[in-house]
Amino acid sequence: MTRVDDETLIRLYRTVLELRQAEITLAELYKEQMMRTPTHFGVGQEAVAAGVCVALQKSDLIYSHHRGHNHYLAKGGSLDGLVAELYGKETGCSRGRGGSVHLTDLSAGVVITTAILSQTIAVAAGTALAFKMDEDSRVVAVFFGDASLEEGGFYEAINYAAVKSLPVVFVCENNLYSTESPVGVRQAPGTSLCERVRSFKVEAHELDGNDVFAVHEAALAAAQRCRMGQGPVFLECMTYRWLEHVGPNYDHELGRAYRTREELESWQERCPVRRAGERLVKDGLAKPEELQLWLDEANAVIQSAVARAKDAPFPNPVDLFDYVY
């Protein structure tokens, strides 16, 4: 296994921290009703985005789903572009026309995030096919939820990727719910997503998706395997979203009964940000005061981005249909 250097371990911690602070800030501001776009926050799931994207090269490409803020930022997407996009401003990464679920930053390798689930997986496989035909060493990573394995498109894509030995890292964020439907009412008892995928002769690993260091090591190995022409890899990252499916609130605050506050709190005890910080302190890579300094810096950066977004212009109504396909 490739040893991760100390600088990268610190980078991983700072990335999960920055993702967390960006999203909790935006979630709180969302309640002001100035962002007129549905939002699917990924608070609690930061380790998957950070672990995978830090393992990729800048020229590698990613595709993501409706809960894509973390992936966009972790791959290097513009924070200003994300915040302005949520406010519907011309300076947004999709020029205010895409909203929360349609993020793009090709300069960082973020092709698109979209709410159309398995279709995105198929498009990612197509991009990987192009890389292989062009003898391009780049890798594609595609993020999706556990419910995508209940759509036929996923199986067509992963079978084709296996047959053609394509350079795709399939990253399943298994947060146990499809909207408000728990996995127990959607899949037979004892179902293993990794076992399903292995039936296609694809290498598959189940990971602690709240451990950014474990996710990163697995993603490094997966990307290396892809670059060596050894075919796709499937990573099932077990994690949990803290907030409601769509919106900035906690489910228990709204009286929803599909999951309990106790279940949420049991996952919050496995907070990926706190765990990564504790690891750095334990290993002597950072002091508690440095963690606080990085937290303060992250908050200052997001607050500046919010201020710029609020001051930015809306798209001119005359141009509203430009860039719309």
JSON list of C-alpha atoms in Angstrom, two decimals, residues 29-157:
[
{"chain": "A", "resi": 29, "resn": "LEU", "atom": "CA", "xyz": [-27.70, 31.17, 5.11]},
{"chain": "A", "resi": 30, "resn": "TYR", "atom": "CA", "xyz": [-30.16, 29.17, 3.02]},
{"chain": "A", "resi": 31, "resn": "LYS", "atom": "CA", "xyz": [-32.78, 29.87, 5.68]},
{"chain": "A", "resi": 32, "resn": "GLU", "atom": "CA", "xyz": [-32.69, 33.56, 4.64]},
{"chain": "A", "resi": 33, "resn": "GLN", "atom": "CA", "xyz": [-34.51, 32.47, 1.45]},
{"chain": "A", "resi": 34, "resn": "MET", "atom": "CA", "xyz": [-32.10, 34.36, -0.80]},
{"chain": "A", "resi": 35, "resn": "MET", "atom": "CA", "xyz": [-30.88, 31.16, -2.52]},
{"chain": "A", "resi": 36, "resn": "ARG", "atom": "CA", "xyz": [-33.74, 30.13, -4.77]},
{"chain": "A", "resi": 37, "resn": "THR", "atom": "CA", "xyz": [-32.44, 26.68, -5.67]},
{"chain": "A", "resi": 38, "resn": "PRO", "atom": "CA", "xyz": [-33.15, 23.31, -4.05]},
{"chain": "A", "resi": 39, "resn": "THR", "atom": "CA", "xyz": [-30.07, 22.19, -2.11]},
{"chain": "A", "resi": 40, "resn": "HIS", "atom": "CA", "xyz": [-28.92, 18.72, -1.11]},
{"chain": "A", "resi": 41, "resn": "PHE", "atom": "CA", "xyz": [-26.24, 19.24, 1.54]},
{"chain": "A", "resi": 42, "resn": "GLY", "atom": "CA", "xyz": [-23.62, 16.56, 2.15]},
{"chain": "A", "resi": 43, "resn": "VAL", "atom": "CA", "xyz": [-22.77, 17.49, 5.73]},
{"chain": "A", "resi": 44, "resn": "GLY", "atom": "CA", "xyz": [-21.36, 14.34, 7.35]},
{"chain": "A", "resi": 45, "resn": "GLN", "atom": "CA", "xyz": [-20.18, 12.81, 4.06]},
{"chain": "A", "resi": 46, "resn": "GLU", "atom": "CA", "xyz": [-17.09, 15.00, 3.52]},
{"chain": "A", "resi": 47, "resn": "ALA", "atom": "CA", "xyz": [-14.52, 12.23, 3.92]},
{"chain": "A", "resi": 48, "resn": "VAL", "atom": "CA", "xyz": [-15.60, 10.48, 0.73]},
{"chain": "A", "resi": 49, "resn": "ALA", "atom": "CA", "xyz": [-15.19, 13.57, -1.46]},
{"chain": "A", "resi": 50, "resn": "ALA", "atom": "CA", "xyz": [-11.91, 14.61, 0.13]},
{"chain": "A", "resi": 51, "resn": "GLY", "atom": "CA", "xyz": [-10.37, 11.13, 0.22]},
{"chain": "A", "resi": 52, "resn": "VAL", "atom": "CA", "xyz": [-11.11, 10.41, -3.42]},
{"chain": "A", "resi": 53, "resn": "CYS", "atom": "CA", "xyz": [-10.49, 13.82, -5.00]},
{"chain": "A", "resi": 54, "resn": "VAL", "atom": "CA", "xyz": [-7.16, 14.37, -3.25]},
{"chain": "A", "resi": 55, "resn": "ALA", "atom": "CA", "xyz": [-6.07, 11.01, -4.69]},
{"chain": "A", "resi": 56, "resn": "LEU", "atom": "CA", "xyz": [-6.76, 12.22, -8.23]},
{"chain": "A", "resi": 57, "resn": "GLN", "atom": "CA", "xyz": [-4.65, 14.41, -10.47]},
{"chain": "A", "resi": 58, "resn": "LYS", "atom": "CA", "xyz": [-5.92, 17.82, -11.55]},
{"chain": "A", "resi": 59, "resn": "SER", "atom": "CA", "xyz": [-6.37, 16.61, -15.13]},
{"chain": "A", "resi": 60, "resn": "ASP", "atom": "CA", "xyz": [-8.51, 13.64, -14.04]},
{"chain": "A", "resi": 61, "resn": "LEU", "atom": "CA", "xyz": [-12.25, 14.17, -14.38]},
{"chain": "A", "resi": 62, "resn": "ILE", "atom": "CA", "xyz": [-15.14, 13.66, -12.01]},
{"chain": "A", "resi": 63, "resn": "TYR", "atom": "CA", "xyz": [-18.90, 13.39, -12.38]},
{"chain": "A", "resi": 64, "resn": "SER", "atom": "CA", "xyz": [-21.24, 13.72, -9.44]},
{"chain": "A", "resi": 65, "resn": "HIS", "atom": "CA", "xyz": [-24.86, 13.66, -8.40]},
{"chain": "A", "resi": 66, "resn": "HIS", "atom": "CA", "xyz": [-27.36, 16.03, -6.81]},
{"chain": "A", "resi": 67, "resn": "ARG", "atom": "CA", "xyz": [-25.46, 16.10, -3.48]},
{"chain": "A", "resi": 68, "resn": "GLY", "atom": "CA", "xyz": [-22.34, 17.33, -5.24]},
{"chain": "A", "resi": 69, "resn": "HIS", "atom": "CA", "xyz": [-21.07, 20.44, -3.38]},
{"chain": "A", "resi": 70, "resn": "ASN", "atom": "CA", "xyz": [-18.39, 18.45, -1.56]},
{"chain": "A", "resi": 71, "resn": "HIS", "atom": "CA", "xyz": [-17.10, 16.72, -4.71]},
{"chain": "A", "resi": 72, "resn": "TYR", "atom": "CA", "xyz": [-17.00, 19.99, -6.64]},
{"chain": "A", "resi": 73, "resn": "LEU", "atom": "CA", "xyz": [-14.97, 21.75, -3.94]},
{"chain": "A", "resi": 74, "resn": "ALA", "atom": "CA", "xyz": [-12.70, 18.80, -3.13]},
{"chain": "A", "resi": 75, "resn": "LYS", "atom": "CA", "xyz": [-11.67, 18.46, -6.78]},
{"chain": "A", "resi": 76, "resn": "GLY", "atom": "CA", "xyz": [-10.68, 22.14, -6.81]},
{"chain": "A", "resi": 77, "resn": "GLY", "atom": "CA", "xyz": [-13.86, 23.78, -8.04]},
{"chain": "A", "resi": 78, "resn": "SER", "atom": "CA", "xyz": [-14.09, 27.50, -7.35]},
{"chain": "A", "resi": 79, "resn": "LEU", "atom": "CA", "xyz": [-15.66, 28.30, -3.97]},
{"chain": "A", "resi": 80, "resn": "ASP", "atom": "CA", "xyz": [-16.72, 31.68, -5.31]},
{"chain": "A", "resi": 81, "resn": "GLY", "atom": "CA", "xyz": [-18.33, 29.89, -8.26]},
{"chain": "A", "resi": 82, "resn": "LEU", "atom": "CA", "xyz": [-20.28, 27.53, -5.97]},
{"chain": "A", "resi": 83, "resn": "VAL", "atom": "CA", "xyz": [-21.56, 30.21, -3.61]},
{"chain": "A", "resi": 84, "resn": "ALA", "atom": "CA", "xyz": [-22.54, 32.57, -6.42]},
{"chain": "A", "resi": 85, "resn": "GLU", "atom": "CA", "xyz": [-24.29, 29.71, -8.22]},
{"chain": "A", "resi": 86, "resn": "LEU", "atom": "CA", "xyz": [-26.45, 29.01, -5.18]},
{"chain": "A", "resi": 87, "resn": "TYR", "atom": "CA", "xyz": [-27.37, 32.70, -5.08]},
{"chain": "A", "resi": 88, "resn": "GLY", "atom": "CA", "xyz": [-28.26, 32.52, -8.80]},
{"chain": "A", "resi": 89, "resn": "LYS", "atom": "CA", "xyz": [-25.65, 35.08, -9.80]},
{"chain": "A", "resi": 90, "resn": "GLU", "atom": "CA", "xyz": [-23.90, 35.58, -13.14]},
{"chain": "A", "resi": 91, "resn": "THR", "atom": "CA", "xyz": [-20.55, 34.87, -11.45]},
{"chain": "A", "resi": 92, "resn": "GLY", "atom": "CA", "xyz": [-21.69, 31.37, -10.50]},
{"chain": "A", "resi": 93, "resn": "CYS", "atom": "CA", "xyz": [-19.89, 28.36, -11.91]},
{"chain": "A", "resi": 94, "resn": "SER", "atom": "CA", "xyz": [-22.89, 27.75, -14.21]},
{"chain": "A", "resi": 95, "resn": "ARG", "atom": "CA", "xyz": [-23.54, 31.48, -14.58]},
{"chain": "A", "resi": 96, "resn": "GLY", "atom": "CA", "xyz": [-26.52, 31.30, -12.26]},
{"chain": "A", "resi": 97, "resn": "ARG", "atom": "CA", "xyz": [-28.47, 29.03, -14.57]},
{"chain": "A", "resi": 98, "resn": "GLY", "atom": "CA", "xyz": [-27.76, 25.63, -13.04]},
{"chain": "A", "resi": 99, "resn": "GLY", "atom": "CA", "xyz": [-28.28, 26.03, -9.31]},
{"chain": "A", "resi": 100, "resn": "SER", "atom": "CA", "xyz": [-27.09, 23.63, -6.64]},
{"chain": "A", "resi": 101, "resn": "VAL", "atom": "CA", "xyz": [-27.44, 20.43, -8.68]},
{"chain": "A", "resi": 102, "resn": "HIS", "atom": "CA", "xyz": [-25.73, 21.57, -11.89]},
{"chain": "A", "resi": 103, "resn": "LEU", "atom": "CA", "xyz": [-22.17, 22.53, -10.99]},
{"chain": "A", "resi": 104, "resn": "THR", "atom": "CA", "xyz": [-19.27, 22.58, -13.40]},
{"chain": "A", "resi": 105, "resn": "ASP", "atom": "CA", "xyz": [-15.66, 23.73, -13.40]},
{"chain": "A", "resi": 106, "resn": "LEU", "atom": "CA", "xyz": [-13.73, 22.17, -16.25]},
{"chain": "A", "resi": 107, "resn": "SER", "atom": "CA", "xyz": [-10.53, 23.93, -15.20]},
{"chain": "A", "resi": 108, "resn": "ALA", "atom": "CA", "xyz": [-10.59, 21.75, -12.08]},
{"chain": "A", "resi": 109, "resn": "GLY", "atom": "CA", "xyz": [-11.80, 18.59, -13.81]},
{"chain": "A", "resi": 110, "resn": "VAL", "atom": "CA", "xyz": [-15.39, 18.83, -12.60]},
{"chain": "A", "resi": 111, "resn": "VAL", "atom": "CA", "xyz": [-17.44, 17.97, -15.66]},
{"chain": "A", "resi": 112, "resn": "ILE", "atom": "CA", "xyz": [-20.92, 18.17, -14.14]},
{"chain": "A", "resi": 113, "resn": "THR", "atom": "CA", "xyz": [-23.09, 17.34, -11.20]},
{"chain": "A", "resi": 114, "resn": "THR", "atom": "CA", "xyz": [-26.64, 16.27, -11.99]},
{"chain": "A", "resi": 115, "resn": "ALA", "atom": "CA", "xyz": [-29.72, 14.79, -10.36]},
{"chain": "A", "resi": 116, "resn": "ILE", "atom": "CA", "xyz": [-30.13, 12.21, -13.13]},
{"chain": "A", "resi": 117, "resn": "LEU", "atom": "CA", "xyz": [-28.42, 9.35, -11.35]},
{"chain": "A", "resi": 118, "resn": "SER", "atom": "CA", "xyz": [-27.35, 6.30, -13.34]},
{"chain": "A", "resi": 119, "resn": "GLN", "atom": "CA", "xyz": [-27.23, 8.31, -16.55]},
{"chain": "A", "resi": 120, "resn": "THR", "atom": "CA", "xyz": [-24.23, 10.17, -15.12]},
{"chain": "A", "resi": 121, "resn": "ILE", "atom": "CA", "xyz": [-22.53, 6.86, -14.39]},
{"chain": "A", "resi": 122, "resn": "ALA", "atom": "CA", "xyz": [-22.96, 5.82, -18.01]},
{"chain": "A", "resi": 123, "resn": "VAL", "atom": "CA", "xyz": [-21.58, 9.14, -19.27]},
{"chain": "A", "resi": 124, "resn": "ALA", "atom": "CA", "xyz": [-18.56, 8.74, -17.01]},
{"chain": "A", "resi": 125, "resn": "ALA", "atom": "CA", "xyz": [-17.93, 5.30, -18.50]},
{"chain": "A", "resi": 126, "resn": "GLY", "atom": "CA", "xyz": [-18.15, 6.86, -21.94]},
{"chain": "A", "resi": 127, "resn": "THR", "atom": "CA", "xyz": [-15.53, 9.44, -21.00]},
{"chain": "A", "resi": 128, "resn": "ALA", "atom": "CA", "xyz": [-13.28, 6.66, -19.76]},
{"chain": "A", "resi": 129, "resn": "LEU", "atom": "CA", "xyz": [-13.75, 4.86, -23.08]},
{"chain": "A", "resi": 130, "resn": "ALA", "atom": "CA", "xyz": [-12.57, 8.01, -24.88]},
{"chain": "A", "resi": 131, "resn": "PHE", "atom": "CA", "xyz": [-9.50, 8.16, -22.63]},
{"chain": "A", "resi": 132, "resn": "LYS", "atom": "CA", "xyz": [-8.65, 4.55, -23.43]},
{"chain": "A", "resi": 133, "resn": "MET", "atom": "CA", "xyz": [-9.15, 4.96, -27.18]},
{"chain": "A", "resi": 134, "resn": "ASP", "atom": "CA", "xyz": [-6.94, 8.08, -27.12]},
{"chain": "A", "resi": 135, "resn": "GLU", "atom": "CA", "xyz": [-4.30, 6.29, -24.99]},
{"chain": "A", "resi": 136, "resn": "ASP", "atom": "CA", "xyz": [-4.82, 9.07, -22.46]},
{"chain": "A", "resi": 137, "resn": "SER", "atom": "CA", "xyz": [-3.61, 8.20, -18.93]},
{"chain": "A", "resi": 138, "resn": "ARG", "atom": "CA", "xyz": [-6.35, 10.17, -17.21]},
{"chain": "A", "resi": 139, "resn": "VAL", "atom": "CA", "xyz": [-8.86, 8.57, -14.85]},
{"chain": "A", "resi": 140, "resn": "VAL", "atom": "CA", "xyz": [-12.59, 9.24, -14.34]},
{"chain": "A", "resi": 141, "resn": "ALA", "atom": "CA", "xyz": [-14.23, 9.10, -10.91]},
{"chain": "A", "resi": 142, "resn": "VAL", "atom": "CA", "xyz": [-18.00, 9.10, -10.64]},
{"chain": "A", "resi": 143, "resn": "PHE", "atom": "CA", "xyz": [-19.89, 9.61, -7.37]},
{"chain": "A", "resi": 144, "resn": "PHE", "atom": "CA", "xyz": [-23.39, 8.24, -6.77]},
{"chain": "A", "resi": 145, "resn": "GLY", "atom": "CA", "xyz": [-25.62, 6.99, -3.97]},
{"chain": "A", "resi": 146, "resn": "ASP", "atom": "CA", "xyz": [-26.56, 3.46, -2.97]},
{"chain": "A", "resi": 147, "resn": "ALA", "atom": "CA", "xyz": [-29.94, 3.75, -4.72]},
{"chain": "A", "resi": 148, "resn": "SER", "atom": "CA", "xyz": [-28.17, 4.02, -8.07]},
{"chain": "A", "resi": 149, "resn": "LEU", "atom": "CA", "xyz": [-27.54, 0.29, -7.78]},
{"chain": "A", "resi": 150, "resn": "GLU", "atom": "CA", "xyz": [-31.30, -0.12, -8.07]},
{"chain": "A", "resi": 151, "resn": "GLU", "atom": "CA", "xyz": [-31.27, 1.32, -11.61]},
{"chain": "A", "resi": 152, "resn": "GLY", "atom": "CA", "xyz": [-30.47, -0.63, -14.74]},
{"chain": "A", "resi": 153, "resn": "GLY", "atom": "CA", "xyz": [-28.20, 2.05, -16.07]},
{"chain": "A", "resi": 154, "resn": "PHE", "atom": "CA", "xyz": [-25.63, 1.31, -13.39]},
{"chain": "A", "resi": 155, "resn": "TYR", "atom": "CA", "xyz": [-25.32, -2.34, -14.46]},
{"chain": "A", "resi": 156, "resn": "GLU", "atom": "CA", "xyz": [-24.99, -1.50, -18.14]},
{"chain": "A", "resi": 157, "resn": "ALA", "atom": "CA", "xyz": [-22.24, 0.99, -17.32]}
]
